Structure formats: structure tokens, C-alpha cells
Amino acid sequence: MTQFNKVIDRTNTRSVKWDMTETLFKNKEVLPMWVADMDFETPDAVKNAIAERAAHGVFGYTITDDKVHQSIQNWLQNRHQWEINTDWLQYSPGVVPSLHTMVEALTEKEDKILIQTPVYPPFFNVVQKHERELVENPLVEQNGRFEIDFEDFEKKLQQGVKAFILCSPHNPVGRVWTKEELKRMAELCLQYNVLIFADEIHADLILPGYTHIPIASLSEDIAYQTITCLSPTKTFNIAGLQASYIVTPNKQFRKKIEEQFGLQGVGVKMLNTLGITALEAAYEHGESWLNELIHVLDSNKQYVMDTIHSNTDKIKVVEPEGTYLVWLDCRGLQLSHEELKEFMQKEAQVGLNDGASFGKDGEGFMRINIACPPSILEEGVHRILQAIERA
């Protein structure tokens, strides 16, 4: 696992995470631990495939062929026991563009769309930008673990919700939804004729003891009500290569999405040459690297929990079940949210995600990215604890 201990200087590479630190946090000494990419090198198989393709020297328009489709089909079958047909696939540069397209293609202005807060910030924009009505089903904290309020969920669906954007695994609270939870949500969506837009981009990043279940794999009826967004970009740290895909067996949905892609211009549904190369190489040869990564993330998670909980009672770590993003309950610091942001930036000098950006339910929380070498993680946690001691 020495590859995951290596500290790589990402500055001056146009890195959003590292090269925008001073701009975003007004302090060049801040240690960035926010945006959801990793400070690890991608697998050698991916680097080698990109280098080989780059050596060819011609980068014209590039297709996704049967070999690429099959690499996705095999990955979903082997990693998640989900059997799909390759004709269920459509491609896009990223999950967020896909969600925008799905909202436009499959709902109408003023339709109600439900999300479960606190949640990945673009979900709000995906709904509101297209003049749809945002409906929130806040998650409920129970003994440090976030649960679904099913009574409220059903009540909201009864009010005429057209679509539900599911975050699975959930960002930022780190829940890996159980089969029972997924089935209950899906059956309610079927009962009230609600479309399911499933963002499952973190599906491969599941910590030991938990299992990701694609919601569309639960039954044929649920599959036909669902459009799932997936990508290798979070899994293998290739987000800059912009490669994602949509899965649905529903021909009508695929046709409407295809038509919407057409309205937006042909480039939206085409992947870039190196993105295709990386996707295929990652899915064909990246599993052993991923298995090692999971152990590193589990160790990093345990370090954060043990170190913070043994040194302060002012921050509680919400234990993640998946993703490499950890939700920190900072309400014990008794700071307003603006004061909390300033405390982390100026006193602790760590760059975290602002909890309020995940919705009003996120006030008093911060999100930390633990997908980094242990030495960087230790430095970040040390800075936070030292700042609390000084306060």
C-alpha cells in the first residue's frame, strides 16, 4: 500500500483543490481537504493506457464501442451483481450534466422534485435552474447516524412529486442505504408514480461491512422507473477526464434523453478520447487497486474517528459507511455557521466544505475529504485539534 502513502505535489497542475486554495479560502496556508477528488495516483493500468493512446498522436472524435460497453456491463455484474444490457447505456461528461438533462427531458416546469437533505449541493441547482419546485425530505439524525424519515417521504410524494433524486451512497452523510431502505423508497415511488433519478457515482467506494445495492437492480418494475448515473471518475481519481454514463432499461426514457442531448448539441453525449481510454482501462484492470484503496480509506476513517473523539468532545464524527467524505458535527463548538467557517479557515487553517452548502440542515457541520496520504490527513486533523485547544 506504499503507493497510497506517497505525497504528490499537485500545485501548479491547475488543480481545483490545490491551486484555488488562496482564492477560495483567502489564506494560502490553508490545507485543502474539500473538493471530492483524491490525492492518490490513478492505477498504473490507467496511466499506461492513456500514455499508449497519447503516443498515437491523433485525437479526433472518438466512439464508445462494444468493448467499452462490455467493460461497463462486466464491472456492474462483477462488482455489484447487477445485470444490464449494453443497449441501456448512454454517455455524458459527468453526472451533474446528466441530471440536468434528465430533469429537462423527463419533467416539466413547475413539477415537484424531491431531494434528501443535507445533500450534494448541485442537486438544488439541478431542480431550481429549470424552474422545477424543490421539495425536501430531510434526513433524521439518530444516535450519530442519519436515517430516512419515511413518514415525511411518503407525505411529500403524496403532494404530487414527479421525480426523486436519490444520492446513493449518500453525500455528505456517508450512508450506504440498506436493501430494505432502498426497497421501501422504490416501492413508494412506484405507488405514487414518481421517477427515480439515482446518482450512484460513489457506488464503488464502499467501506468494509457494507454493500452497495443499485436501486434499479431490485426488480424489473423499479428498473423501468429508474435512471441511474454512474462513473469511474470518483473511484479511480480521473474526474478531470470527464467520463460518465446513464443506465436505464426504459426505452422511452432513453429516447427522451437522447432527444434532449440533441437539443444541447452533439458534444454533450460524446466522451473525450482519453476519458474513454481511462474508463475502459479502469474497469478492466483497476479492481485490485480499488480493493487496496478501500483498506486505506477505512484506516483513514478510523484514524479520524479515534483521534478526534479521544481528544475533544466538541466535534463528533459521523461514521461513514461509504465514500471518502466524512461529515463532521461541529455544533459542540457553539459557533454560528459563519464563525465556524472562519474558525476552520483562519484558526485551524484547513479548507473544508461548508456544511450549509448542503442545505440548511447542514449548518453546524463541515465535510472533510479523507482520500489523501495518512501524513496529510494527520496534519489536517492535528490543525483542527490544535485550534480547538487554543480557542
CSV table of C-alpha atoms in Angstrom, one decimal:
chain,number,residue,atom,x,y,z
A,1,MET,CA,0.0,0.0,0.0
A,2,THR,CA,3.0,2.3,-0.2
A,3,GLN,CA,1.5,3.9,-3.3
A,4,PHE,CA,-1.2,5.4,-1.1
A,5,ASN,CA,1.5,6.8,1.3
A,6,LYS,CA,3.2,8.8,-1.4
A,7,VAL,CA,2.7,12.6,-1.1
A,8,ILE,CA,2.3,14.1,-4.6
A,9,ASP,CA,2.7,17.8,-5.2
A,10,ARG,CA,-0.4,18.8,-7.1
A,11,THR,CA,0.2,22.5,-7.1
A,12,ASN,CA,0.8,24.2,-10.5
A,13,THR,CA,-1.2,21.5,-12.2
A,14,ARG,CA,-4.4,23.6,-12.5
A,15,SER,CA,-5.8,21.6,-9.7
A,16,VAL,CA,-9.2,23.0,-8.4
A,17,LYS,CA,-8.4,21.6,-5.0
A,18,TRP,CA,-4.8,22.8,-4.6
A,19,ASP,CA,-4.4,25.8,-7.0
A,20,MET,CA,-7.5,27.6,-5.9
A,21,THR,CA,-6.8,27.5,-2.2
A,22,GLU,CA,-5.9,31.1,-1.7
A,23,THR,CA,-8.7,32.3,-4.0
A,24,LEU,CA,-11.4,30.3,-2.1
A,25,PHE,CA,-10.1,30.4,1.5
A,26,LYS,CA,-8.3,33.8,1.4
A,27,ASN,CA,-5.3,32.1,3.1
A,28,LYS,CA,-2.5,30.4,1.1
A,29,GLU,CA,-1.5,28.4,4.2
A,30,VAL,CA,-4.8,26.5,4.3
A,31,LEU,CA,-4.5,22.8,3.8
A,32,PRO,CA,-7.2,21.9,1.2
A,33,MET,CA,-9.4,18.9,2.2
A,34,TRP,CA,-12.6,19.7,0.4
A,35,VAL,CA,-13.4,19.0,-3.2
A,36,ALA,CA,-14.2,15.4,-3.9
A,37,ASP,CA,-11.1,14.1,-5.7
A,38,MET,CA,-8.3,12.1,-4.3
A,39,ASP,CA,-4.6,12.9,-3.7
A,40,PHE,CA,-3.7,9.5,-4.9
A,41,GLU,CA,-2.3,8.5,-8.3
A,42,THR,CA,-4.7,6.6,-10.6
A,43,PRO,CA,-3.9,2.9,-11.2
A,44,ASP,CA,-0.8,2.1,-13.3
A,45,ALA,CA,-3.1,0.4,-15.8
A,46,VAL,CA,-5.0,3.6,-16.4
A,47,LYS,CA,-1.8,5.7,-16.7
A,48,ASN,CA,-0.3,3.2,-19.1
A,49,ALA,CA,-3.4,3.1,-21.3
A,50,ILE,CA,-3.5,6.9,-21.5
A,51,ALA,CA,0.2,7.1,-22.4
A,52,GLU,CA,-0.2,4.5,-25.1
A,53,ARG,CA,-3.2,6.2,-26.6
A,54,ALA,CA,-1.5,9.6,-26.3
A,55,ALA,CA,1.5,8.2,-28.2
A,56,HIS,CA,-0.7,7.7,-31.2
A,57,GLY,CA,-0.9,11.4,-31.6
A,58,VAL,CA,-4.3,11.8,-33.2
A,59,PHE,CA,-7.3,12.8,-31.0
A,60,GLY,CA,-10.2,13.1,-33.3
A,61,TYR,CA,-13.9,12.4,-32.5
A,62,THR,CA,-14.0,9.0,-30.7
A,63,ILE,CA,-16.7,6.5,-30.3
A,64,THR,CA,-17.7,4.2,-27.4
A,65,ASP,CA,-17.8,0.8,-29.0
A,66,ASP,CA,-18.9,-2.7,-27.9
A,67,LYS,CA,-15.6,-3.2,-26.0
A,68,VAL,CA,-16.3,-0.1,-23.8
A,69,HIS,CA,-19.9,-1.1,-23.3
A,70,GLN,CA,-18.9,-4.6,-22.2
A,71,SER,CA,-16.3,-3.3,-19.8
A,72,ILE,CA,-19.2,-1.4,-18.0
A,73,GLN,CA,-21.5,-4.4,-18.2
A,74,ASN,CA,-18.9,-6.7,-16.7
A,75,TRP,CA,-18.0,-4.2,-14.0
A,76,LEU,CA,-21.6,-3.8,-12.8
A,77,GLN,CA,-22.1,-7.5,-12.9
A,78,ASN,CA,-18.9,-8.4,-11.0
A,79,ARG,CA,-18.8,-5.5,-8.6
A,80,HIS,CA,-22.5,-5.0,-7.9
A,81,GLN,CA,-24.2,-8.2,-9.1
A,82,TRP,CA,-26.3,-6.0,-11.4
A,83,GLU,CA,-27.0,-7.5,-14.9
A,84,ILE,CA,-27.6,-4.9,-17.5
A,85,ASN,CA,-27.9,-4.9,-21.3
A,86,THR,CA,-25.4,-2.7,-23.1
A,87,ASP,CA,-28.2,-1.0,-25.1
A,88,TRP,CA,-29.3,0.5,-21.8
A,89,LEU,CA,-26.2,2.8,-21.8
A,90,GLN,CA,-25.9,6.4,-22.7
A,91,TYR,CA,-22.9,8.6,-22.1
A,92,SER,CA,-22.2,12.1,-20.8
A,93,PRO,CA,-19.2,14.1,-19.5
A,94,GLY,CA,-20.5,13.9,-15.9
A,95,VAL,CA,-23.3,13.0,-13.5
A,96,VAL,CA,-24.4,16.6,-13.0
A,97,PRO,CA,-24.8,17.3,-16.7
A,98,SER,CA,-26.8,14.0,-16.9
A,99,LEU,CA,-29.1,15.1,-14.1
A,100,HIS,CA,-29.7,18.5,-15.7
A,101,THR,CA,-30.6,16.6,-19.0
A,102,MET,CA,-32.9,14.2,-17.2
A,103,VAL,CA,-34.8,16.9,-15.4
A,104,GLU,CA,-35.3,18.8,-18.7
A,105,ALA,CA,-36.2,15.7,-20.7
A,106,LEU,CA,-38.5,13.9,-18.2
A,107,THR,CA,-40.2,16.6,-16.2
A,108,GLU,CA,-42.0,19.9,-16.9
A,109,LYS,CA,-41.7,23.4,-15.5
A,110,GLU,CA,-43.2,23.7,-12.0
A,111,ASP,CA,-43.1,19.9,-11.5
A,112,LYS,CA,-42.1,19.0,-7.9
A,113,ILE,CA,-38.7,17.2,-7.5
A,114,LEU,CA,-37.7,15.7,-4.1
A,115,ILE,CA,-34.2,15.6,-2.6
A,116,GLN,CA,-33.0,14.3,0.8
A,117,THR,CA,-31.1,17.0,2.7
A,118,PRO,CA,-28.3,17.6,3.6
A,119,VAL,CA,-27.2,16.6,0.1
A,120,TYR,CA,-24.6,17.3,-2.7
A,121,PRO,CA,-25.1,21.0,-3.5
A,122,PRO,CA,-25.7,20.7,-7.3
A,123,PHE,CA,-28.9,18.8,-6.6
A,124,PHE,CA,-30.5,22.1,-5.6
A,125,ASN,CA,-29.4,23.8,-8.8
A,126,VAL,CA,-30.5,20.9,-10.9
A,127,VAL,CA,-34.0,21.4,-9.7
A,128,GLN,CA,-34.2,25.2,-9.4
A,129,LYS,CA,-32.4,26.2,-12.6
A,130,HIS,CA,-35.1,24.5,-14.7
A,131,GLU,CA,-37.9,26.2,-12.8
A,132,ARG,CA,-39.0,23.0,-11.1
A,133,GLU,CA,-40.3,23.1,-7.5
A,134,LEU,CA,-37.8,21.9,-4.9
A,135,VAL,CA,-39.2,19.5,-2.2
A,136,GLU,CA,-37.0,18.4,0.7
A,137,ASN,CA,-37.2,15.2,2.7
A,138,PRO,CA,-34.7,16.0,5.5
A,139,LEU,CA,-32.7,13.0,6.8
A,140,VAL,CA,-33.0,12.5,10.6
A,141,GLU,CA,-30.0,12.0,12.9
A,142,GLN,CA,-30.4,9.1,15.2
A,143,ASN,CA,-27.6,8.5,17.6
A,144,GLY,CA,-25.0,9.9,15.2
A,145,ARG,CA,-26.4,8.0,12.2
A,146,PHE,CA,-28.6,9.5,9.6
A,147,GLU,CA,-31.9,7.8,8.7
A,148,ILE,CA,-34.7,8.4,6.3
A,149,ASP,CA,-37.9,9.9,7.6
A,150,PHE,CA,-40.3,7.6,5.7
A,151,GLU,CA,-43.4,9.2,7.0
A,152,ASP,CA,-42.3,12.5,5.7
A,153,PHE,CA,-41.0,10.9,2.5
A,154,GLU,CA,-44.5,9.4,1.7
A,155,LYS,CA,-46.3,12.6,2.7
A,156,LYS,CA,-44.1,14.6,0.2
A,157,LEU,CA,-44.7,12.1,-2.6
A,158,GLN,CA,-48.5,12.3,-2.0
A,159,GLN,CA,-48.2,16.0,-2.8
A,160,GLY,CA,-47.6,15.3,-6.4
A,161,VAL,CA,-43.8,14.9,-6.7
A,162,LYS,CA,-42.8,14.0,-10.2
A,163,ALA,CA,-39.2,12.8,-9.6
A,164,PHE,CA,-36.9,11.9,-6.7
A,165,ILE,CA,-33.2,12.4,-7.0
A,166,LEU,CA,-31.6,9.7,-4.9
A,167,CYS,CA,-28.0,10.0,-3.6
A,168,SER,CA,-26.7,6.5,-3.1
A,169,PRO,CA,-24.3,6.2,-1.3
A,170,HIS,CA,-25.3,9.5,0.3
A,171,ASN,CA,-23.0,12.5,0.1
A,172,PRO,CA,-22.3,14.1,2.6
A,173,VAL,CA,-23.6,11.8,5.5
A,174,GLY,CA,-21.9,8.7,4.2
A,175,ARG,CA,-24.8,6.3,4.4
A,176,VAL,CA,-24.9,3.2,2.3
A,177,TRP,CA,-28.6,2.5,2.1
A,178,THR,CA,-29.7,-1.0,3.0
A,179,LYS,CA,-31.8,-3.2,0.7
A,180,GLU,CA,-34.8,-2.6,3.0
A,181,GLU,CA,-34.4,1.2,2.8
A,182,LEU,CA,-34.0,1.2,-0.9
A,183,LYS,CA,-36.9,-1.2,-1.5
A,184,ARG,CA,-39.2,0.9,0.7
A,185,MET,CA,-38.3,4.1,-1.1
A,186,ALA,CA,-38.6,2.5,-4.5
A,187,GLU,CA,-42.0,0.9,-3.7
A,188,LEU,CA,-43.3,4.3,-2.6
A,189,CYS,CA,-42.1,5.8,-5.8
A,190,LEU,CA,-43.9,3.1,-7.8
A,191,GLN,CA,-47.0,3.6,-5.8
A,192,TYR,CA,-47.1,7.4,-6.4
A,193,ASN,CA,-45.7,7.2,-10.0
A,194,VAL,CA,-42.5,9.1,-9.1
A,195,LEU,CA,-39.4,8.8,-11.3
A,196,ILE,CA,-36.2,7.9,-9.6
A,197,PHE,CA,-33.0,9.7,-10.8
A,198,ALA,CA,-30.3,7.8,-9.0
A,199,ASP,CA,-26.9,9.4,-8.5
A,200,GLU,CA,-24.7,6.4,-7.7
A,201,ILE,CA,-21.3,7.8,-8.5
A,202,HIS,CA,-19.8,6.7,-5.2
A,203,ALA,CA,-21.1,3.1,-5.7
A,204,ASP,CA,-17.7,1.5,-5.7
A,205,LEU,CA,-16.4,3.3,-2.7
A,206,ILE,CA,-17.9,1.2,0.0
A,207,LEU,CA,-16.2,0.6,3.3
A,208,PRO,CA,-15.8,-2.9,4.8
A,209,GLY,CA,-19.0,-4.3,6.3
A,210,TYR,CA,-21.4,-2.6,3.9
A,211,THR,CA,-22.7,-3.4,0.4
A,212,HIS,CA,-23.9,-1.0,-2.3
A,213,ILE,CA,-27.1,-2.2,-4.0
A,214,PRO,CA,-28.1,-0.4,-7.2
A,215,ILE,CA,-31.7,0.6,-6.6
A,216,ALA,CA,-32.6,-0.4,-10.2
A,217,SER,CA,-31.4,-3.9,-9.5
A,218,LEU,CA,-34.2,-4.6,-7.0
A,219,SER,CA,-36.9,-5.5,-9.5
A,220,GLU,CA,-37.9,-5.1,-13.2
A,221,ASP,CA,-40.7,-2.6,-12.2
A,222,ILE,CA,-38.3,-0.5,-10.2
A,223,ALA,CA,-35.7,-0.6,-13.0
A,224,TYR,CA,-38.2,0.8,-15.5
A,225,GLN,CA,-39.0,3.7,-13.2
A,226,THR,CA,-35.3,4.5,-12.7
A,227,ILE,CA,-32.4,6.2,-14.5
A,228,THR,CA,-29.1,5.6,-12.8
A,229,CYS,CA,-26.0,7.8,-13.2
A,230,LEU,CA,-22.6,6.2,-12.7
A,231,SER,CA,-18.9,6.9,-13.5
A,232,PRO,CA,-15.4,5.5,-12.8
A,233,THR,CA,-14.2,9.0,-12.1
A,234,LYS,CA,-14.6,9.1,-8.3
A,235,THR,CA,-13.5,5.5,-7.9
A,236,PHE,CA,-10.2,5.8,-9.9
A,237,ASN,CA,-9.5,9.5,-9.4
A,238,ILE,CA,-10.0,10.5,-13.1
A,239,ALA,CA,-12.6,13.2,-12.7
A,240,GLY,CA,-10.7,15.6,-14.9
A,241,LEU,CA,-11.2,13.2,-17.8
A,242,GLN,CA,-15.0,13.6,-17.7
A,243,ALA,CA,-16.4,10.2,-18.4
A,244,SER,CA,-19.8,9.1,-17.1
A,245,TYR,CA,-22.8,7.1,-18.2
A,246,ILE,CA,-26.5,6.7,-17.7
A,247,VAL,CA,-28.3,3.3,-17.3
A,248,THR,CA,-31.9,2.6,-17.8
A,249,PRO,CA,-33.9,-0.2,-19.5
A,250,ASN,CA,-36.8,2.2,-20.2
A,251,LYS,CA,-36.7,2.9,-24.0
A,252,GLN,CA,-39.0,5.8,-23.6
A,253,PHE,CA,-36.7,7.5,-21.1
A,254,ARG,CA,-33.6,6.8,-23.3
A,255,LYS,CA,-35.4,8.3,-26.3
A,256,LYS,CA,-36.3,11.5,-24.4
A,257,ILE,CA,-32.8,11.8,-23.0
A,258,GLU,CA,-31.4,11.3,-26.5
A,259,GLU,CA,-33.6,14.0,-27.9
A,260,GLN,CA,-32.6,16.3,-25.1
A,261,PHE,CA,-28.9,15.6,-25.7
A,262,GLY,CA,-29.6,16.6,-29.3
A,263,LEU,CA,-31.1,19.9,-28.3
A,264,GLN,CA,-28.0,20.6,-26.2
A,265,GLY,CA,-25.6,19.8,-29.1
A,266,VAL,CA,-23.9,16.6,-30.1
A,267,GLY,CA,-20.8,17.2,-27.8
A,268,VAL,CA,-22.8,16.6,-24.6
A,269,LYS,CA,-23.3,12.9,-25.3
A,270,MET,CA,-19.7,12.3,-26.6
A,271,LEU,CA,-16.9,11.4,-24.3
A,272,ASN,CA,-13.4,12.7,-24.9
A,273,THR,CA,-10.8,10.3,-26.3
A,274,LEU,CA,-8.7,9.9,-23.1
A,275,GLY,CA,-11.8,9.6,-20.9
A,276,ILE,CA,-12.9,6.6,-22.9
A,277,THR,CA,-9.5,5.1,-22.7
A,278,ALA,CA,-9.3,5.6,-18.9
A,279,LEU,CA,-12.8,4.3,-18.3
A,280,GLU,CA,-12.1,1.0,-20.1
A,281,ALA,CA,-8.7,0.5,-18.5
A,282,ALA,CA,-10.0,1.2,-15.0
A,283,TYR,CA,-12.9,-1.2,-15.3
A,284,GLU,CA,-10.8,-3.9,-17.0
A,285,HIS,CA,-7.7,-3.7,-14.8
A,286,GLY,CA,-8.4,-1.5,-11.7
A,287,GLU,CA,-10.1,-3.8,-9.3
A,288,SER,CA,-7.1,-4.8,-7.2
A,289,TRP,CA,-6.0,-1.2,-6.9
A,290,LEU,CA,-9.6,-0.3,-5.7
A,291,ASN,CA,-9.5,-3.1,-3.1
A,292,GLU,CA,-6.3,-1.6,-1.7
A,293,LEU,CA,-7.8,1.9,-1.8
A,294,ILE,CA,-10.8,0.7,0.3
A,295,HIS,CA,-8.5,-0.6,3.0
A,296,VAL,CA,-6.6,2.8,3.1
A,297,LEU,CA,-9.9,4.7,3.3
A,298,ASP,CA,-11.1,2.5,6.1
A,299,SER,CA,-7.9,3.1,8.0
A,300,ASN,CA,-8.1,6.8,7.4
A,301,LYS,CA,-11.7,6.9,8.6
A,302,GLN,CA,-10.8,5.1,11.8
A,303,TYR,CA,-7.9,7.5,12.4
A,304,VAL,CA,-10.2,10.5,12.1
A,305,MET,CA,-12.8,9.0,14.4
A,306,ASP,CA,-10.3,7.7,17.0
A,307,THR,CA,-8.2,10.8,17.1
A,308,ILE,CA,-11.0,13.4,17.2
A,309,HIS,CA,-13.1,11.5,19.7
A,310,SER,CA,-10.2,10.8,22.0
A,311,ASN,CA,-9.1,14.5,22.1
A,312,THR,CA,-12.3,16.6,22.0
A,313,ASP,CA,-16.0,16.3,22.7
A,314,LYS,CA,-16.7,19.4,20.6
A,315,ILE,CA,-16.7,17.7,17.3
A,316,LYS,CA,-18.4,14.4,16.6
A,317,VAL,CA,-17.5,12.4,13.5
A,318,VAL,CA,-20.4,10.9,11.7
A,319,GLU,CA,-19.1,7.4,10.8
A,320,PRO,CA,-19.2,6.9,7.0
A,321,GLU,CA,-20.3,3.6,5.5
A,322,GLY,CA,-19.2,4.6,2.0
A,323,THR,CA,-17.5,7.4,0.1
A,324,TYR,CA,-14.2,9.1,1.2
A,325,LEU,CA,-16.1,12.1,2.5
A,326,VAL,CA,-16.7,12.5,6.3
A,327,TRP,CA,-19.4,14.6,7.9
A,328,LEU,CA,-18.2,16.4,11.0
A,329,ASP,CA,-20.7,17.6,13.5
A,330,CYS,CA,-19.2,20.8,14.9
A,331,ARG,CA,-22.2,22.1,16.8
A,332,GLY,CA,-20.3,21.4,20.1
A,333,LEU,CA,-18.1,24.4,19.3
A,334,GLN,CA,-21.1,26.6,19.8
A,335,LEU,CA,-20.3,28.9,16.9
A,336,SER,CA,-22.6,30.4,14.3
A,337,HIS,CA,-22.1,28.9,10.9
A,338,GLU,CA,-20.2,31.9,9.7
A,339,GLU,CA,-18.0,31.8,12.8
A,340,LEU,CA,-17.4,28.1,12.2
A,341,LYS,CA,-16.3,28.7,8.6
A,342,GLU,CA,-13.9,31.4,9.8
A,343,PHE,CA,-12.6,29.2,12.6
A,344,MET,CA,-11.7,26.4,10.2
A,345,GLN,CA,-10.1,28.7,7.6
A,346,LYS,CA,-8.2,31.1,9.9
A,347,GLU,CA,-7.6,29.3,13.2
A,348,ALA,CA,-7.3,25.7,12.0
A,349,GLN,CA,-6.1,26.6,8.5
A,350,VAL,CA,-7.9,23.7,6.9
A,351,GLY,CA,-10.1,24.0,3.8
A,352,LEU,CA,-13.3,22.0,4.4
A,353,ASN,CA,-16.6,22.0,2.6
A,354,ASP,CA,-19.1,24.4,4.3
A,355,GLY,CA,-22.0,22.3,5.7
A,356,ALA,CA,-24.6,24.9,4.9
A,357,SER,CA,-23.9,24.5,1.2
A,358,PHE,CA,-25.6,21.1,1.5
A,359,GLY,CA,-28.8,22.8,2.7
A,360,LYS,CA,-30.0,24.4,5.9
A,361,ASP,CA,-29.8,21.0,7.6
A,362,GLY,CA,-26.0,21.2,7.2
A,363,GLU,CA,-25.5,24.2,9.4
A,364,GLY,CA,-23.1,23.5,12.1
A,365,PHE,CA,-21.4,20.7,10.1
A,366,MET,CA,-18.3,20.6,7.9
A,367,ARG,CA,-17.2,18.0,5.3
A,368,ILE,CA,-13.7,16.7,5.2
A,369,ASN,CA,-12.1,14.6,2.4
A,370,ILE,CA,-10.0,11.7,3.8
A,371,ALA,CA,-8.8,10.4,0.4
A,372,CYS,CA,-5.2,11.5,0.9
A,373,PRO,CA,-1.9,10.0,2.3
A,374,PRO,CA,-2.0,9.5,6.0
A,375,SER,CA,0.6,12.2,6.7
A,376,ILE,CA,-1.7,14.8,5.1
A,377,LEU,CA,-4.7,13.6,6.9
A,378,GLU,CA,-2.8,13.6,10.2
A,379,GLU,CA,-1.7,17.2,9.6
A,380,GLY,CA,-5.2,18.3,8.9
A,381,VAL,CA,-6.7,16.7,12.0
A,382,HIS,CA,-3.9,18.0,14.1
A,383,ARG,CA,-4.6,21.5,12.9
A,384,ILE,CA,-8.2,21.2,13.9
A,385,LEU,CA,-7.5,19.8,17.3
A,386,GLN,CA,-4.8,22.5,18.0
A,387,ALA,CA,-7.2,25.2,17.0
A,388,ILE,CA,-9.8,23.9,19.4
A,389,GLU,CA,-7.2,23.8,22.2
A,390,ARG,CA,-6.3,27.4,21.6
A,391,ALA,CA,-9.9,28.6,21.5
